[in-house]
Coordinates of C-alpha atoms and ligand atoms in Angstrom, one line a residue:
X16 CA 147.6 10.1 -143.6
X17 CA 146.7 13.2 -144.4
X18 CA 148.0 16.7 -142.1
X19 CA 144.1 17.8 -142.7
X20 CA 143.4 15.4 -139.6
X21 CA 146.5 15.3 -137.6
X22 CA 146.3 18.5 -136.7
X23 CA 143.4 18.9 -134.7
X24 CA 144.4 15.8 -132.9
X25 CA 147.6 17.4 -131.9
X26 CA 146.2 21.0 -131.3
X27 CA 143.5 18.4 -128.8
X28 CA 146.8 16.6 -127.0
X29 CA 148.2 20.3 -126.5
X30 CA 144.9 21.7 -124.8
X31 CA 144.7 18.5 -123.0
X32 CA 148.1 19.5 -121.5
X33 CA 147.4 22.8 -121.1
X34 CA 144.7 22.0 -119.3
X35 CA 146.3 19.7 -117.1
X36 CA 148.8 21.8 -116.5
X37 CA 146.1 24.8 -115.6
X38 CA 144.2 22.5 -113.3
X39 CA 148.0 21.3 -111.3
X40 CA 148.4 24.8 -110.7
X41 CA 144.7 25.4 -109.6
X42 CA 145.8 22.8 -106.8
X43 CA 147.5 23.4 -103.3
X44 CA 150.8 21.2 -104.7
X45 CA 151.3 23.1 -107.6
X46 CA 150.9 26.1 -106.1
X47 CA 153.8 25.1 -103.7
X48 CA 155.5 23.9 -106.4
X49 CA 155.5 27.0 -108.1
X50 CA 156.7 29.0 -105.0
X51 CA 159.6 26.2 -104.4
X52 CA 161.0 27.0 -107.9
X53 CA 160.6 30.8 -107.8
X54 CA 162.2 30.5 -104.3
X55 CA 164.9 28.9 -105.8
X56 CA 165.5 31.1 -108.3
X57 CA 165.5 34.4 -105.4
X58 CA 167.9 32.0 -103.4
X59 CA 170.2 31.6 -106.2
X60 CA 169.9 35.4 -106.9
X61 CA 170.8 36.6 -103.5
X62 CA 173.4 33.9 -103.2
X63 CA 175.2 35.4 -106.4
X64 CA 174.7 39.3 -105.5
X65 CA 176.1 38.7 -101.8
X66 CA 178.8 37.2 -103.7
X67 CA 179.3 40.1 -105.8
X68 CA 178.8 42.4 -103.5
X69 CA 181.5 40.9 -100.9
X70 CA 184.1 42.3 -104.1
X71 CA 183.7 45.9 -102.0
X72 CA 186.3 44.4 -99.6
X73 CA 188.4 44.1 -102.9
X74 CA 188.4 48.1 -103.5
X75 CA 186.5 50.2 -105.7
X76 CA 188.4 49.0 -109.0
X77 CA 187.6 45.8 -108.9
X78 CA 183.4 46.2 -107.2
X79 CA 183.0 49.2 -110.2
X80 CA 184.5 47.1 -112.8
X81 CA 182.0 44.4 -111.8
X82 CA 179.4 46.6 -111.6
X83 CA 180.1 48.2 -115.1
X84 CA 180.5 44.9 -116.4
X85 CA 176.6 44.0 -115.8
X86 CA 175.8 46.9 -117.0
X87 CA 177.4 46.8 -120.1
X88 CA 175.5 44.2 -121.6
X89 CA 172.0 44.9 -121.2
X90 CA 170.3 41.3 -122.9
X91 CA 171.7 39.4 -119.5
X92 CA 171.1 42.6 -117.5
X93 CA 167.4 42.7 -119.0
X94 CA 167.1 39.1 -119.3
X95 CA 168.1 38.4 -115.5
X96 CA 165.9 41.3 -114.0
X97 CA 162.6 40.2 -116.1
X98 CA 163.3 36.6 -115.1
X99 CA 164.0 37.6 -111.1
X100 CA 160.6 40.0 -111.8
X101 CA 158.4 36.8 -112.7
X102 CA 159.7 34.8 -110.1
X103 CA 158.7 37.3 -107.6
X104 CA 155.4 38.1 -108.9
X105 CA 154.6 34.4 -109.5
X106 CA 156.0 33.8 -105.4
X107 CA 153.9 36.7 -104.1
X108 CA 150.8 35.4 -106.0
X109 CA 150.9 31.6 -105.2
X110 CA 151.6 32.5 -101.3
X111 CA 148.9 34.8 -101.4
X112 CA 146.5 32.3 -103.4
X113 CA 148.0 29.2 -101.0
X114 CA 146.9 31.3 -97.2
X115 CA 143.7 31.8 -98.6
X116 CA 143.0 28.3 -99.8
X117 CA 144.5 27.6 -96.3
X118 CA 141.8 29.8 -94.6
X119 CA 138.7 28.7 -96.9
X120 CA 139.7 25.1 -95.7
X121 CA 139.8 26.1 -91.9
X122 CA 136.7 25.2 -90.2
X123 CA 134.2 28.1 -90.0
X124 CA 132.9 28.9 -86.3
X125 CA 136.6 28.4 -84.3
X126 CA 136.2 29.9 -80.9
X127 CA 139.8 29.8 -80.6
X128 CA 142.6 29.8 -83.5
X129 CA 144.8 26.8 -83.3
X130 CA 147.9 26.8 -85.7
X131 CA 147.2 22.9 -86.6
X132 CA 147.9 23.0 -90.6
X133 CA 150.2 25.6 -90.6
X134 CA 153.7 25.1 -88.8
X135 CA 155.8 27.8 -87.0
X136 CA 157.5 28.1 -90.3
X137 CA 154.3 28.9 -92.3
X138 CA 153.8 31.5 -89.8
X139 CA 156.6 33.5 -89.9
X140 CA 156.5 33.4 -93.6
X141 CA 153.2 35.0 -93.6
X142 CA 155.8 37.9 -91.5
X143 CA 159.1 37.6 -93.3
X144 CA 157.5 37.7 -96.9
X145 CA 156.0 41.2 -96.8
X146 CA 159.0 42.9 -94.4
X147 CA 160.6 41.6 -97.2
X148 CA 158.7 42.7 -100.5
X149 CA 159.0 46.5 -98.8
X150 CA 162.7 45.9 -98.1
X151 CA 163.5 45.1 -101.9
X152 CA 161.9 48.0 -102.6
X153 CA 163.1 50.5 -100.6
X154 CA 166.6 48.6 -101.8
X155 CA 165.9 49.7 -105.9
X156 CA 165.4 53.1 -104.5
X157 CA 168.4 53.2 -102.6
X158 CA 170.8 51.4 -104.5
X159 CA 169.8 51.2 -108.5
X160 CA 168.0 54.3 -109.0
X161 CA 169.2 56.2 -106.0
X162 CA 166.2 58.4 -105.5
X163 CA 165.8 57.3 -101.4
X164 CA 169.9 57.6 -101.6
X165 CA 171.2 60.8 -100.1
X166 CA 174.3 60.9 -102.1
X167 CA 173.8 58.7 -105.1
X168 CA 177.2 58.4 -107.9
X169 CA 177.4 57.3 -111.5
X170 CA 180.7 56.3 -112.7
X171 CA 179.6 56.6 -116.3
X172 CA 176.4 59.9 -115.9
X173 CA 176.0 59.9 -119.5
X174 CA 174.5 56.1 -119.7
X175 CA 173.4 55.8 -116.3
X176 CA 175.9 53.6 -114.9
X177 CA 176.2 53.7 -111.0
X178 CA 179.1 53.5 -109.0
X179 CA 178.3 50.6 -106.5
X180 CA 181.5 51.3 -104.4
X181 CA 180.6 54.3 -103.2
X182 CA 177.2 54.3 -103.4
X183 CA 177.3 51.2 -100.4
X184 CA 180.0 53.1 -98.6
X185 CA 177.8 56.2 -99.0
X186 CA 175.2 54.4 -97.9
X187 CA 176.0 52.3 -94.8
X188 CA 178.0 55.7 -93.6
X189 CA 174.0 56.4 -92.0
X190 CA 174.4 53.6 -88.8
X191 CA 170.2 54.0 -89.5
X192 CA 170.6 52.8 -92.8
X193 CA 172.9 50.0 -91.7
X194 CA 170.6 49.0 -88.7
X195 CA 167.6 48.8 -91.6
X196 CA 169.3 46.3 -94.0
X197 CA 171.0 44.4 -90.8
X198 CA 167.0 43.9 -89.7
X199 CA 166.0 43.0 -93.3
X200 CA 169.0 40.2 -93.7
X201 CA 167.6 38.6 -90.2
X202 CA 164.4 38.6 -91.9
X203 CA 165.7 37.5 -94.9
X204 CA 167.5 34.2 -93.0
X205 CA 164.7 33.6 -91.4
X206 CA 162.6 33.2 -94.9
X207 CA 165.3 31.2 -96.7
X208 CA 165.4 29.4 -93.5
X209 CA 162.0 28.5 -93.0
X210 CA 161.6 28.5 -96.7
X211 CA 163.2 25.4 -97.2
X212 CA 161.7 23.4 -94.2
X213 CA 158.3 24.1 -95.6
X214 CA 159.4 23.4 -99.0
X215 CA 160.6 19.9 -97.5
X216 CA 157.3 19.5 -95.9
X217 CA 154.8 20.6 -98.3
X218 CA 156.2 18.5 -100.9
X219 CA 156.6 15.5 -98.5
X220 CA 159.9 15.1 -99.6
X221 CA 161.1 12.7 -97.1
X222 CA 163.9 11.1 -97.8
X223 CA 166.0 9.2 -94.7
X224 CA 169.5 10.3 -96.9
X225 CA 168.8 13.1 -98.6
X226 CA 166.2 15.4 -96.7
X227 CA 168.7 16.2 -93.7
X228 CA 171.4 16.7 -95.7
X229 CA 169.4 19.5 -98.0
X230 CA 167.9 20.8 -94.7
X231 CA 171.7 21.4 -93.6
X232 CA 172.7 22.6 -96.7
X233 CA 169.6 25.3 -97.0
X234 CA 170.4 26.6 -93.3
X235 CA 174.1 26.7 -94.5
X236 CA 172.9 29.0 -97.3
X237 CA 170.6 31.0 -94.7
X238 CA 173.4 31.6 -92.4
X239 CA 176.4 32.0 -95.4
X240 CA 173.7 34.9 -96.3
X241 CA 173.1 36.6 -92.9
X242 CA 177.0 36.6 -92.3
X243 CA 177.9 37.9 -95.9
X244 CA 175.7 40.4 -95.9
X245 CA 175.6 42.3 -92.6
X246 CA 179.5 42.2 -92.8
X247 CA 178.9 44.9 -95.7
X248 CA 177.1 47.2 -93.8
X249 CA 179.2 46.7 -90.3
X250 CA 182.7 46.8 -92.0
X251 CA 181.8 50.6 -93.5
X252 CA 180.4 51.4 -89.8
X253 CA 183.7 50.3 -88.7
X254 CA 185.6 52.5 -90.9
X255 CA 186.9 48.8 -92.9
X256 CA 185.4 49.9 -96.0
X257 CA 185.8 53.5 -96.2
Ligands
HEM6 C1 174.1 44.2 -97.7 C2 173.4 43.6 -98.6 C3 173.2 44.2 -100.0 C4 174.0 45.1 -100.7 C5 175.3 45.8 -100.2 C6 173.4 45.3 -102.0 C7 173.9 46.1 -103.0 C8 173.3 46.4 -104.2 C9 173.7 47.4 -105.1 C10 174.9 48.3 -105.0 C11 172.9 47.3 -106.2 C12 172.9 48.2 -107.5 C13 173.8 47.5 -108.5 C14 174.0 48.5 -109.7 O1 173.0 48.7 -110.4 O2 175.1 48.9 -109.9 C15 171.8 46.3 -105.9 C16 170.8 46.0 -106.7 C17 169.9 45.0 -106.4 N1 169.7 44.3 -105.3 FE1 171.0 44.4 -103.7 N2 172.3 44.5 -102.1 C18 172.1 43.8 -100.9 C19 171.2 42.9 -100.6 C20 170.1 42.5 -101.4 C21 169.1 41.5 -101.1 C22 169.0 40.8 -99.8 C23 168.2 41.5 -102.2 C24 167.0 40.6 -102.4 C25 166.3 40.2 -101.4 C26 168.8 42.4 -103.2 C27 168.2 42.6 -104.4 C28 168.7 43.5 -105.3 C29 168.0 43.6 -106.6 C30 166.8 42.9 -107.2 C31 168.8 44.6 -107.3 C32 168.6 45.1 -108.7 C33 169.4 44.4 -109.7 C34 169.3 45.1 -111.0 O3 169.9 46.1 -111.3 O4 168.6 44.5 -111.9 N3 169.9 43.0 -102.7 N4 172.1 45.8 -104.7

C-alpha cells in the first residue's frame, strides 16, 4: 500500500474527529464539561495557594523563601499562570455561552419568570462568577504587581521578586482591605460550593455510592477554603501576623 493514499484517509479520520469534537462542544454537555474541567483546575489552584499562603503563620523566612522559589523558575511559573489563564478564559466563555443557550431555550412571551431549568445553584453562579472575575483582578493589582497596593516590597528589586510576607501583612493592616477579601472568600465558597452540585447535576452523575461522598468532599474543599483563607486576613487584624 502505498503512503500516496493513506494519507488523506488519515488527514479524513482527523477532521472527522475534529469535527466531532467541535460539534460536542457546540452542545450544552460539552460546554459543561468544559467548565467542570476548567473548574477543577481553579479548585486545584486555590486549594494549593491557600496552602502556600497559610506558610505566613510560619514567618517571613520560610513564606519569602516559598515565594522566591516560584519565582525562580519561570517555565513552571509561566507554564502554571498560562494554563490557570486558559482555564479561566475557557470558564468565563462556556458560562457565558451556556446562560444564553439557557435563555434562547426559555419560552418567549413569560408573564412571569419561573427559575424551572435553572437551580438555586445556577443562580447564584450567575452572582458569585463575576464578584469573582473583579476580585481576581483587583488581587493581581494588589498582590503581584502591587500597583492598587499602598506599600508594595520586593525582596529581590532588581528582578522583580516580591516579598509576599509583608506585602499580606501590609496589606490586611487596612481592616477595609481585610473586609474586601473576607467578602470575596464567602463568595468564593459559595461558587466552589455550588459549583460542584451543578457539576453533579448537569452531568447527571448519579451515583448511589459515589455522588454523596464527592458532594461531601467538594463542601469539605469549600469550607477548608473559606476557613484557610479569612484566617490570613483576621490573624494580621489581630496583630497574630504582624
Ligand atoms: C487570603 C487569601 C489570599 C492571599 C493572602 C493571597 C496572596 C497572594 C499573593 C501574596 C500573591 C503574589 C505572589 C507573588 O507573586 O509573590 C498572590 C498571587 C495570586 N493569587 Fe492570591 N491570595 C489569596 C487568595 C486568592 C484567591 C481566592 C485566588 C483566586 C480566586 C487567588 C489568585 C491568585 C493568582 C491568580 C495569583 C497570581 C499568581 C502568579 O503570580 O502567577 N488568590 N496571591
Amino acid at each position: 500500500m502505498s503512503v500516496g493514499s493513506a494519507a488523506p484517509s488519515a488527514a479524513g479520520a482527523r477532521s472527522a474527529d475534529t469535527s466531532k469534537l467541535l460539534s460536542f462542544y457546540h452542545s450544552p454537555v460539552g460546554k459543561k464539561a468544559v467548565m467542570a474541567i476548567t473548574g477543577l483546575i481553579g479548585a486545584g489552584f486555590v486549594i494549593a495557594h491557600m496552602l502556600g499562603n497559610l506558610q505566613v503563620f510560619l514567618g517571613p523566612a520560610v513564606m519569602n523563601a516559598y515565594g522566591m522559589k516560584l519565582h525562580e523558575s519561570p517555565p513552571l511559573l509561566y507554564g502554571a499562570r498560562t494554563v490557570l489563564l486558559i482555564a479561566l478564559a475557557l470558564h468565563i466563555v462556556a458560562a457565558v455561552q451556556l446562560s444564553r443557550m439557557n435563555a434562547q431555550a426559555r419560552p418567549k412571551g413569560y408573564a412571569k419568570w419561573t427559575p424551572a431549568g435553572s437551580s438555586y445553584a445556577s443562580r447564584t453562579m450567575r452572582v458569585s462568577g463575576p464578584l469573582l472575575a473583579l476580585f481576581i483582578i483587583y488581587h493581581l493589582l494588589h498582590f503581584t504587581s502591587g500597583v492598587a497596593h499602598p506599600n508594595f516590597h520586593y525582596q529581590d528589586a532588581l528582578h522583580r521578586v516580591p516579598a509576599p510576607y509583608e506585602n499580606v501583612v501590609a496589606g490586611f493592616s487596612n481592616p477595609v482591605v481585610s473586609l474586601v477579601y473576607i467578602a470575596a472568600m464567602i463568595v468564593l465558597m459559595l461558587h466552589i460550593h455550588h459549583g460542584a452540585w451543578s457539576l453533579f447535576q448537569s452531568l447527571g452523575l448519579n451515583h448511589p455510592r459515589y455522588t454523596p461522598a464527592l458532594r461531601s468532599l467538594a463542601r469539605a474543599a469549600s469550607y477548608a477554603l473559606l476557613t484557610g483563607n479569612c484566617a490570613i486576613p483576621l490573624a494580621v487584624l489581630a496583630g497574630v501576623v504582624k
